[in-house]
Coordinates of C-alpha atoms and ligand atoms in Angstrom, one line a residue:
X263 CA 158.3 111.8 192.9
X264 CA 159.7 110.0 189.9
X265 CA 162.4 111.7 187.8
X266 CA 161.0 112.7 184.4
X267 CA 161.4 110.0 181.8
X268 CA 160.2 111.9 178.8
X269 CA 161.8 114.7 176.8
X270 CA 164.1 112.9 174.4
X271 CA 163.1 111.4 171.0
X272 CA 163.9 107.8 171.9
X273 CA 161.5 107.7 174.9
X274 CA 158.8 109.6 173.0
X275 CA 159.0 107.1 170.1
X276 CA 158.9 104.2 172.6
X277 CA 155.6 105.5 174.2
X278 CA 154.0 106.2 170.8
X279 CA 154.9 102.7 169.6
X280 CA 153.6 101.0 172.7
X281 CA 150.2 102.6 172.2
X282 CA 150.2 102.6 168.3
X283 CA 149.5 106.3 168.6
X284 CA 148.4 108.1 165.5
X285 CA 149.0 111.9 165.4
X286 CA 145.8 113.9 165.0
X287 CA 146.6 116.9 162.7
X288 CA 143.3 118.6 163.5
X289 CA 144.5 118.9 167.2
X290 CA 147.8 120.6 166.3
X291 CA 149.8 117.7 167.7
X292 CA 153.6 118.5 167.6
X293 CA 155.2 116.9 170.6
X294 CA 158.4 118.4 172.2
X295 CA 161.4 116.1 172.0
X296 CA 164.2 118.4 173.2
X297 CA 165.1 118.5 176.9
X298 CA 167.0 121.8 176.6
X299 CA 163.9 123.5 175.3
X300 CA 161.8 121.9 178.1
X301 CA 164.3 123.1 180.8
X302 CA 164.2 126.6 179.3
X303 CA 160.4 126.7 179.4
X304 CA 160.2 125.4 183.0
X305 CA 162.9 127.9 184.2
X306 CA 161.5 130.9 182.5
X307 CA 158.0 130.1 183.8
X308 CA 159.5 130.6 187.3
X309 CA 157.5 127.9 188.9
X310 CA 157.8 127.3 192.6
X311 CA 156.5 124.7 195.1
X312 CA 153.6 126.9 196.0
X313 CA 152.3 127.2 192.4
X314 CA 149.3 125.8 190.7
X315 CA 150.1 125.3 187.0
X316 CA 147.5 124.9 184.2
X317 CA 148.9 123.0 181.3
X318 CA 147.0 123.2 178.0
X319 CA 147.4 120.1 175.8
X320 CA 149.8 117.8 177.7
X321 CA 150.1 115.4 174.8
X322 CA 151.8 112.2 176.1
X323 CA 152.8 114.1 179.3
X324 CA 156.4 115.2 178.5
X325 CA 156.2 118.7 179.9
X326 CA 153.7 117.6 182.5
X327 CA 156.3 115.3 184.2
X328 CA 158.7 118.3 184.4
X329 CA 156.0 120.7 185.6
X330 CA 154.9 118.2 188.3
X331 CA 158.4 118.1 189.7
X332 CA 158.6 121.9 189.9
X333 CA 155.1 122.9 191.0
X334 CA 152.8 122.2 193.9
X335 CA 150.0 121.0 191.6
X336 CA 149.4 120.7 187.9
X337 CA 146.0 120.6 186.1
X338 CA 146.4 119.5 182.5
X339 CA 143.5 119.8 180.0
X340 CA 143.7 117.5 177.0
X341 CA 141.1 117.3 174.2
X342 CA 142.2 114.0 172.6
X343 CA 140.6 111.0 174.3
X344 CA 143.2 108.7 172.7
X345 CA 145.9 110.3 174.8
X346 CA 144.2 109.7 178.2
X347 CA 145.3 106.1 178.7
X348 CA 148.9 107.1 177.7
X349 CA 148.8 110.0 180.2
X350 CA 147.6 107.5 182.9
X351 CA 150.7 105.5 182.2
X352 CA 153.3 108.3 181.8
X353 CA 152.0 110.2 184.8
X354 CA 151.8 107.2 187.1
X355 CA 153.5 108.2 190.4
X356 CA 153.0 111.9 189.8
X357 CA 150.3 112.3 192.4
X358 CA 150.1 116.1 192.2
X359 CA 148.7 116.0 188.6
X360 CA 145.0 116.1 187.6
X361 CA 144.2 115.4 183.9
X362 CA 140.9 116.7 182.5
X363 CA 139.7 115.3 179.1
X364 CA 138.1 118.4 177.6
X365 CA 138.4 121.2 175.1
X366 CA 140.2 123.9 177.0
X367 CA 137.9 126.6 175.4
X368 CA 134.9 124.9 177.1
X369 CA 136.5 124.7 180.6
X370 CA 135.6 127.4 183.1
X371 CA 139.2 128.1 184.2
X372 CA 138.3 130.8 186.7
X373 CA 136.1 128.2 188.5
X374 CA 138.8 125.6 188.2
X375 CA 141.3 128.0 189.9
X376 CA 138.7 128.7 192.6
X377 CA 138.2 124.9 193.2
X378 CA 141.9 124.0 193.1
X379 CA 143.5 127.0 194.9
X380 CA 140.8 129.3 196.3
X381 CA 141.2 131.6 193.3
X382 CA 144.8 132.5 193.8
X383 CA 146.7 133.5 190.6
X384 CA 147.7 130.5 188.5
X385 CA 150.6 130.1 186.0
X386 CA 149.8 128.8 182.6
X387 CA 152.5 126.8 180.8
X388 CA 151.9 125.1 177.5
X389 CA 153.2 124.0 174.1
X390 CA 150.0 125.4 172.5
X391 CA 148.1 123.8 169.6
X392 CA 148.8 126.4 166.9
X393 CA 145.3 126.4 165.4
X394 CA 143.7 128.0 168.4
X395 CA 146.6 130.0 170.0
X396 CA 144.9 133.4 169.8
X397 CA 141.5 132.3 171.2
X398 CA 143.2 130.5 174.1
X399 CA 145.3 133.5 175.0
X400 CA 142.4 135.9 174.7
X401 CA 140.1 133.7 176.7
X402 CA 142.6 133.5 179.6
X403 CA 142.8 137.3 179.7
X404 CA 139.2 138.2 179.0
X405 CA 137.4 135.7 181.2
X406 CA 138.9 137.2 184.4
X407 CA 141.0 134.1 185.1
X408 CA 143.2 134.8 188.2
X409 CA 146.6 134.7 186.4
X410 CA 150.1 135.6 187.2
X411 CA 151.8 134.6 183.9
X412 CA 151.4 132.6 180.7
X413 CA 154.5 130.9 179.3
X414 CA 153.8 129.3 176.0
X415 CA 155.2 127.9 172.8
X416 CA 153.6 129.6 169.8
X417 CA 154.2 130.0 166.1
X418 CA 157.2 132.4 165.6
X419 CA 154.9 134.7 163.6
X420 CA 152.4 134.9 166.5
X421 CA 155.2 135.7 168.9
X422 CA 156.3 138.6 166.6
X423 CA 152.7 139.9 166.4
X424 CA 152.4 139.8 170.2
X425 CA 155.6 141.8 170.9
X426 CA 155.5 144.5 168.2
X427 CA 154.4 148.1 168.3
X428 CA 153.1 150.8 165.8
X429 CA 154.9 150.9 162.4
X430 CA 155.5 147.2 162.0
X431 CA 153.6 145.0 159.5
X432 CA 152.9 142.5 162.4
X433 CA 151.2 145.2 164.6
X434 CA 147.5 144.5 165.0
X435 CA 144.6 143.8 167.3
X436 CA 146.5 140.9 169.0
X437 CA 149.5 143.0 169.8
X438 CA 147.3 145.7 171.5
X439 CA 145.1 143.2 173.3
X440 CA 147.9 141.2 174.8
X441 CA 149.9 144.4 175.7
X442 CA 146.9 145.8 177.5
X443 CA 146.9 142.8 179.8
X444 CA 150.5 141.7 180.0
X445 CA 154.1 142.5 179.5
X446 CA 155.5 140.2 176.8
X447 CA 159.0 138.6 176.8
X448 CA 160.6 136.5 174.2
X449 CA 162.2 133.5 175.9
X450 CA 163.6 131.5 172.9
X451 CA 163.2 130.8 169.3
X452 CA 162.7 127.1 168.7
X453 CA 163.4 125.3 165.4
X454 CA 161.1 122.7 163.8
X455 CA 163.5 119.8 164.6
X456 CA 162.6 120.1 168.4
X457 CA 159.2 118.6 167.7
X458 CA 157.7 115.3 166.5
X459 CA 156.3 115.6 163.8
X460 CA 158.1 118.7 162.7
X461 CA 155.9 121.7 162.2
X462 CA 156.2 123.6 158.9
X463 CA 156.9 126.9 160.7
X464 CA 159.4 128.2 163.3
X465 CA 158.2 128.5 166.9
X466 CA 159.0 130.6 169.9
X467 CA 158.5 130.5 173.6
X468 CA 157.0 133.7 175.0
X469 CA 156.2 134.7 178.6
X470 CA 153.4 137.1 179.3
X471 CA 153.5 138.6 182.7
X472 CA 150.0 139.8 183.7
X473 CA 149.8 143.4 184.9
X474 CA 148.0 144.1 188.1
X475 CA 146.5 147.1 186.5
X476 CA 146.5 147.8 182.8
X477 CA 149.3 150.2 181.6
X478 CA 146.6 152.6 180.2
X479 CA 143.4 153.9 181.7
X480 CA 140.2 154.1 179.8
X481 CA 136.7 155.2 180.6
X482 CA 135.2 152.2 178.7
X483 CA 137.3 149.0 178.3
X484 CA 134.7 147.3 176.1
X485 CA 134.6 150.3 173.8
X486 CA 138.5 150.3 173.6
X487 CA 138.5 146.7 172.3
X488 CA 135.7 147.5 169.8
X489 CA 137.7 150.5 168.6
X490 CA 140.9 148.3 168.3
X491 CA 139.1 145.6 166.3
X492 CA 137.4 148.1 164.1
X493 CA 140.7 149.9 163.3
X494 CA 142.4 146.7 162.1
X495 CA 139.4 145.1 160.3
X496 CA 140.1 147.0 157.2
X497 CA 143.9 147.4 157.2
X498 CA 144.2 149.4 154.1
X499 CA 141.4 151.9 155.0
X500 CA 141.8 155.0 157.1
X501 CA 141.1 154.9 160.8
X502 CA 138.0 157.1 160.3
X503 CA 136.6 154.6 157.7
X504 CA 137.4 151.6 159.8
X505 CA 135.5 153.1 162.8
X506 CA 132.6 154.2 160.6
X507 CA 132.2 150.8 158.9
X508 CA 132.4 148.7 162.0
X509 CA 129.3 146.5 162.8
X510 CA 130.1 146.8 166.5
X511 CA 130.1 150.7 166.6
X512 CA 127.5 153.2 165.6
X513 CA 129.4 156.5 165.2
X514 CA 128.8 158.8 162.2
X515 CA 131.6 160.0 159.9
X516 CA 131.5 163.4 161.6
X517 CA 131.8 161.9 165.1
X518 CA 134.8 159.7 164.2
X519 CA 136.5 162.6 162.5
X520 CA 135.8 164.8 165.6
X521 CA 137.4 162.2 167.9
X522 CA 140.4 161.7 165.6
X523 CA 141.0 165.5 165.4
X524 CA 140.9 165.8 169.2
X525 CA 143.6 163.2 169.3
X526 CA 145.7 165.6 167.2
X527 CA 145.7 163.4 164.1
X528 CA 144.7 164.2 160.5
X529 CA 141.7 162.6 158.7
X530 CA 143.9 160.2 156.7
X531 CA 145.6 158.6 159.7
X532 CA 145.6 154.8 159.8
X533 CA 145.0 152.6 162.9
X534 CA 148.3 150.8 162.6
X535 CA 150.2 154.0 163.5
X536 CA 148.4 154.5 166.8
X537 CA 149.9 153.3 170.1
X538 CA 147.9 151.7 172.9
X539 CA 148.0 155.0 174.8
X540 CA 146.5 156.8 171.8
X541 CA 143.8 154.1 171.3
X542 CA 142.8 154.6 175.0
X543 CA 142.7 158.4 174.4
X544 CA 140.6 158.0 171.2
X545 CA 138.3 155.7 173.1
X546 CA 137.7 158.3 175.8
X547 CA 136.8 161.0 173.1
X548 CA 134.4 158.5 171.5
X549 CA 132.9 157.6 174.9
X550 CA 132.3 161.4 175.6
X551 CA 130.6 161.7 172.2
X552 CA 128.4 158.7 173.0
X553 CA 127.4 160.3 176.4
X554 CA 126.7 163.7 174.8
X555 CA 124.5 162.0 172.3
X556 CA 122.6 160.1 175.0
X557 CA 122.1 163.3 177.1
X558 CA 120.8 165.3 174.1
X559 CA 118.3 162.6 173.3
X560 CA 117.0 162.8 176.9
X561 CA 116.5 166.6 176.7
Ligands
SAM117 N1 152.5 119.4 175.6 C1 152.8 118.4 174.6 C2 154.2 118.5 174.2 O1 154.8 119.6 174.3 O2 154.8 117.5 173.7 C3 151.9 118.4 173.3 C4 151.8 119.8 172.7 S1 150.9 119.7 171.1 C5 151.6 121.1 170.3 C6 149.3 120.4 171.5 C7 148.4 119.5 172.4 O3 147.2 120.2 172.7 C8 148.0 118.2 171.8 O4 148.2 117.2 172.8 C9 146.6 118.3 171.4 O5 145.9 117.1 171.4 C10 146.1 119.3 172.5 N2 144.9 120.1 172.1 C11 144.5 120.5 170.9 N3 143.4 121.3 171.0 C12 143.1 121.3 172.3 C13 142.0 121.9 173.0 N4 141.0 122.6 172.3 N5 141.9 121.7 174.3 C14 142.8 121.0 175.0 N6 143.9 120.4 174.4 C15 144.0 120.6 173.0

């Protein structure tokens, strides 16, 4: 296999000029031009010759070349049709790479993993387009994609939100959702000068290691996520009001207060002070209330 040619600014500029490529802001195009950062991503993703890697948004194929050398096979999904002829050029000779021209949010990744590797857990590695970071990460977790880890470049602020716990201003539904599915690690902070064009914000590489079983048990996973969303929808409101006002839930004020009291919290408690374990416990109390209500209707 060819040694990677991309990764430094000179070669990226040469490719962009050859194709008169115009950056599409709407697709969040900030290409990596730092080989040290690339090496760090590849190393921390712990890719081996047996791995199938999904790359989201290969751009001109910089990281794809490096991934192809480390993995057994790489499937790269790129939305921008204008990049496809460039990828055909830069990925020539890398015969373990498949490029799909599509919006990753429309691709059935579980089916892809089945087709490509009989449904064995895949590794996702990407310099993500920042405008859809959260939907991409949540789709990977929620759509039952067989997954062992996600190693991605995200906005620094998103990395902070993913890693934090109760008491921090960054703590929210994203922190809890990700921490339910995976253990997060910060790999590196990355400054804007490692990209072309330079983003306005700082970036960070994070690795999310998928749990085989979630760290908390709950009687109703769907209800847990509804409760989490409801608790952070109205940040300045109490937990009881957040739950009562949610369009997804139908508990009365008395019922939410009863569940919160069972948790050992006062009526003025706010959602942002609860840990994942407490959210799971609260969900179980609410689930019991729901069941009781159903049974009393039957009688
Ligand atoms: N991987 C390249 C690199 O590191 O130089 C490019 C990273 S750039 C931040 C994000 C890439 O994702 C762009 O190539 C962009 O066109 C692509 N992209 C944006 N939205 C996408 C989507 N919904 N589905 C697939 N690719 C997308």
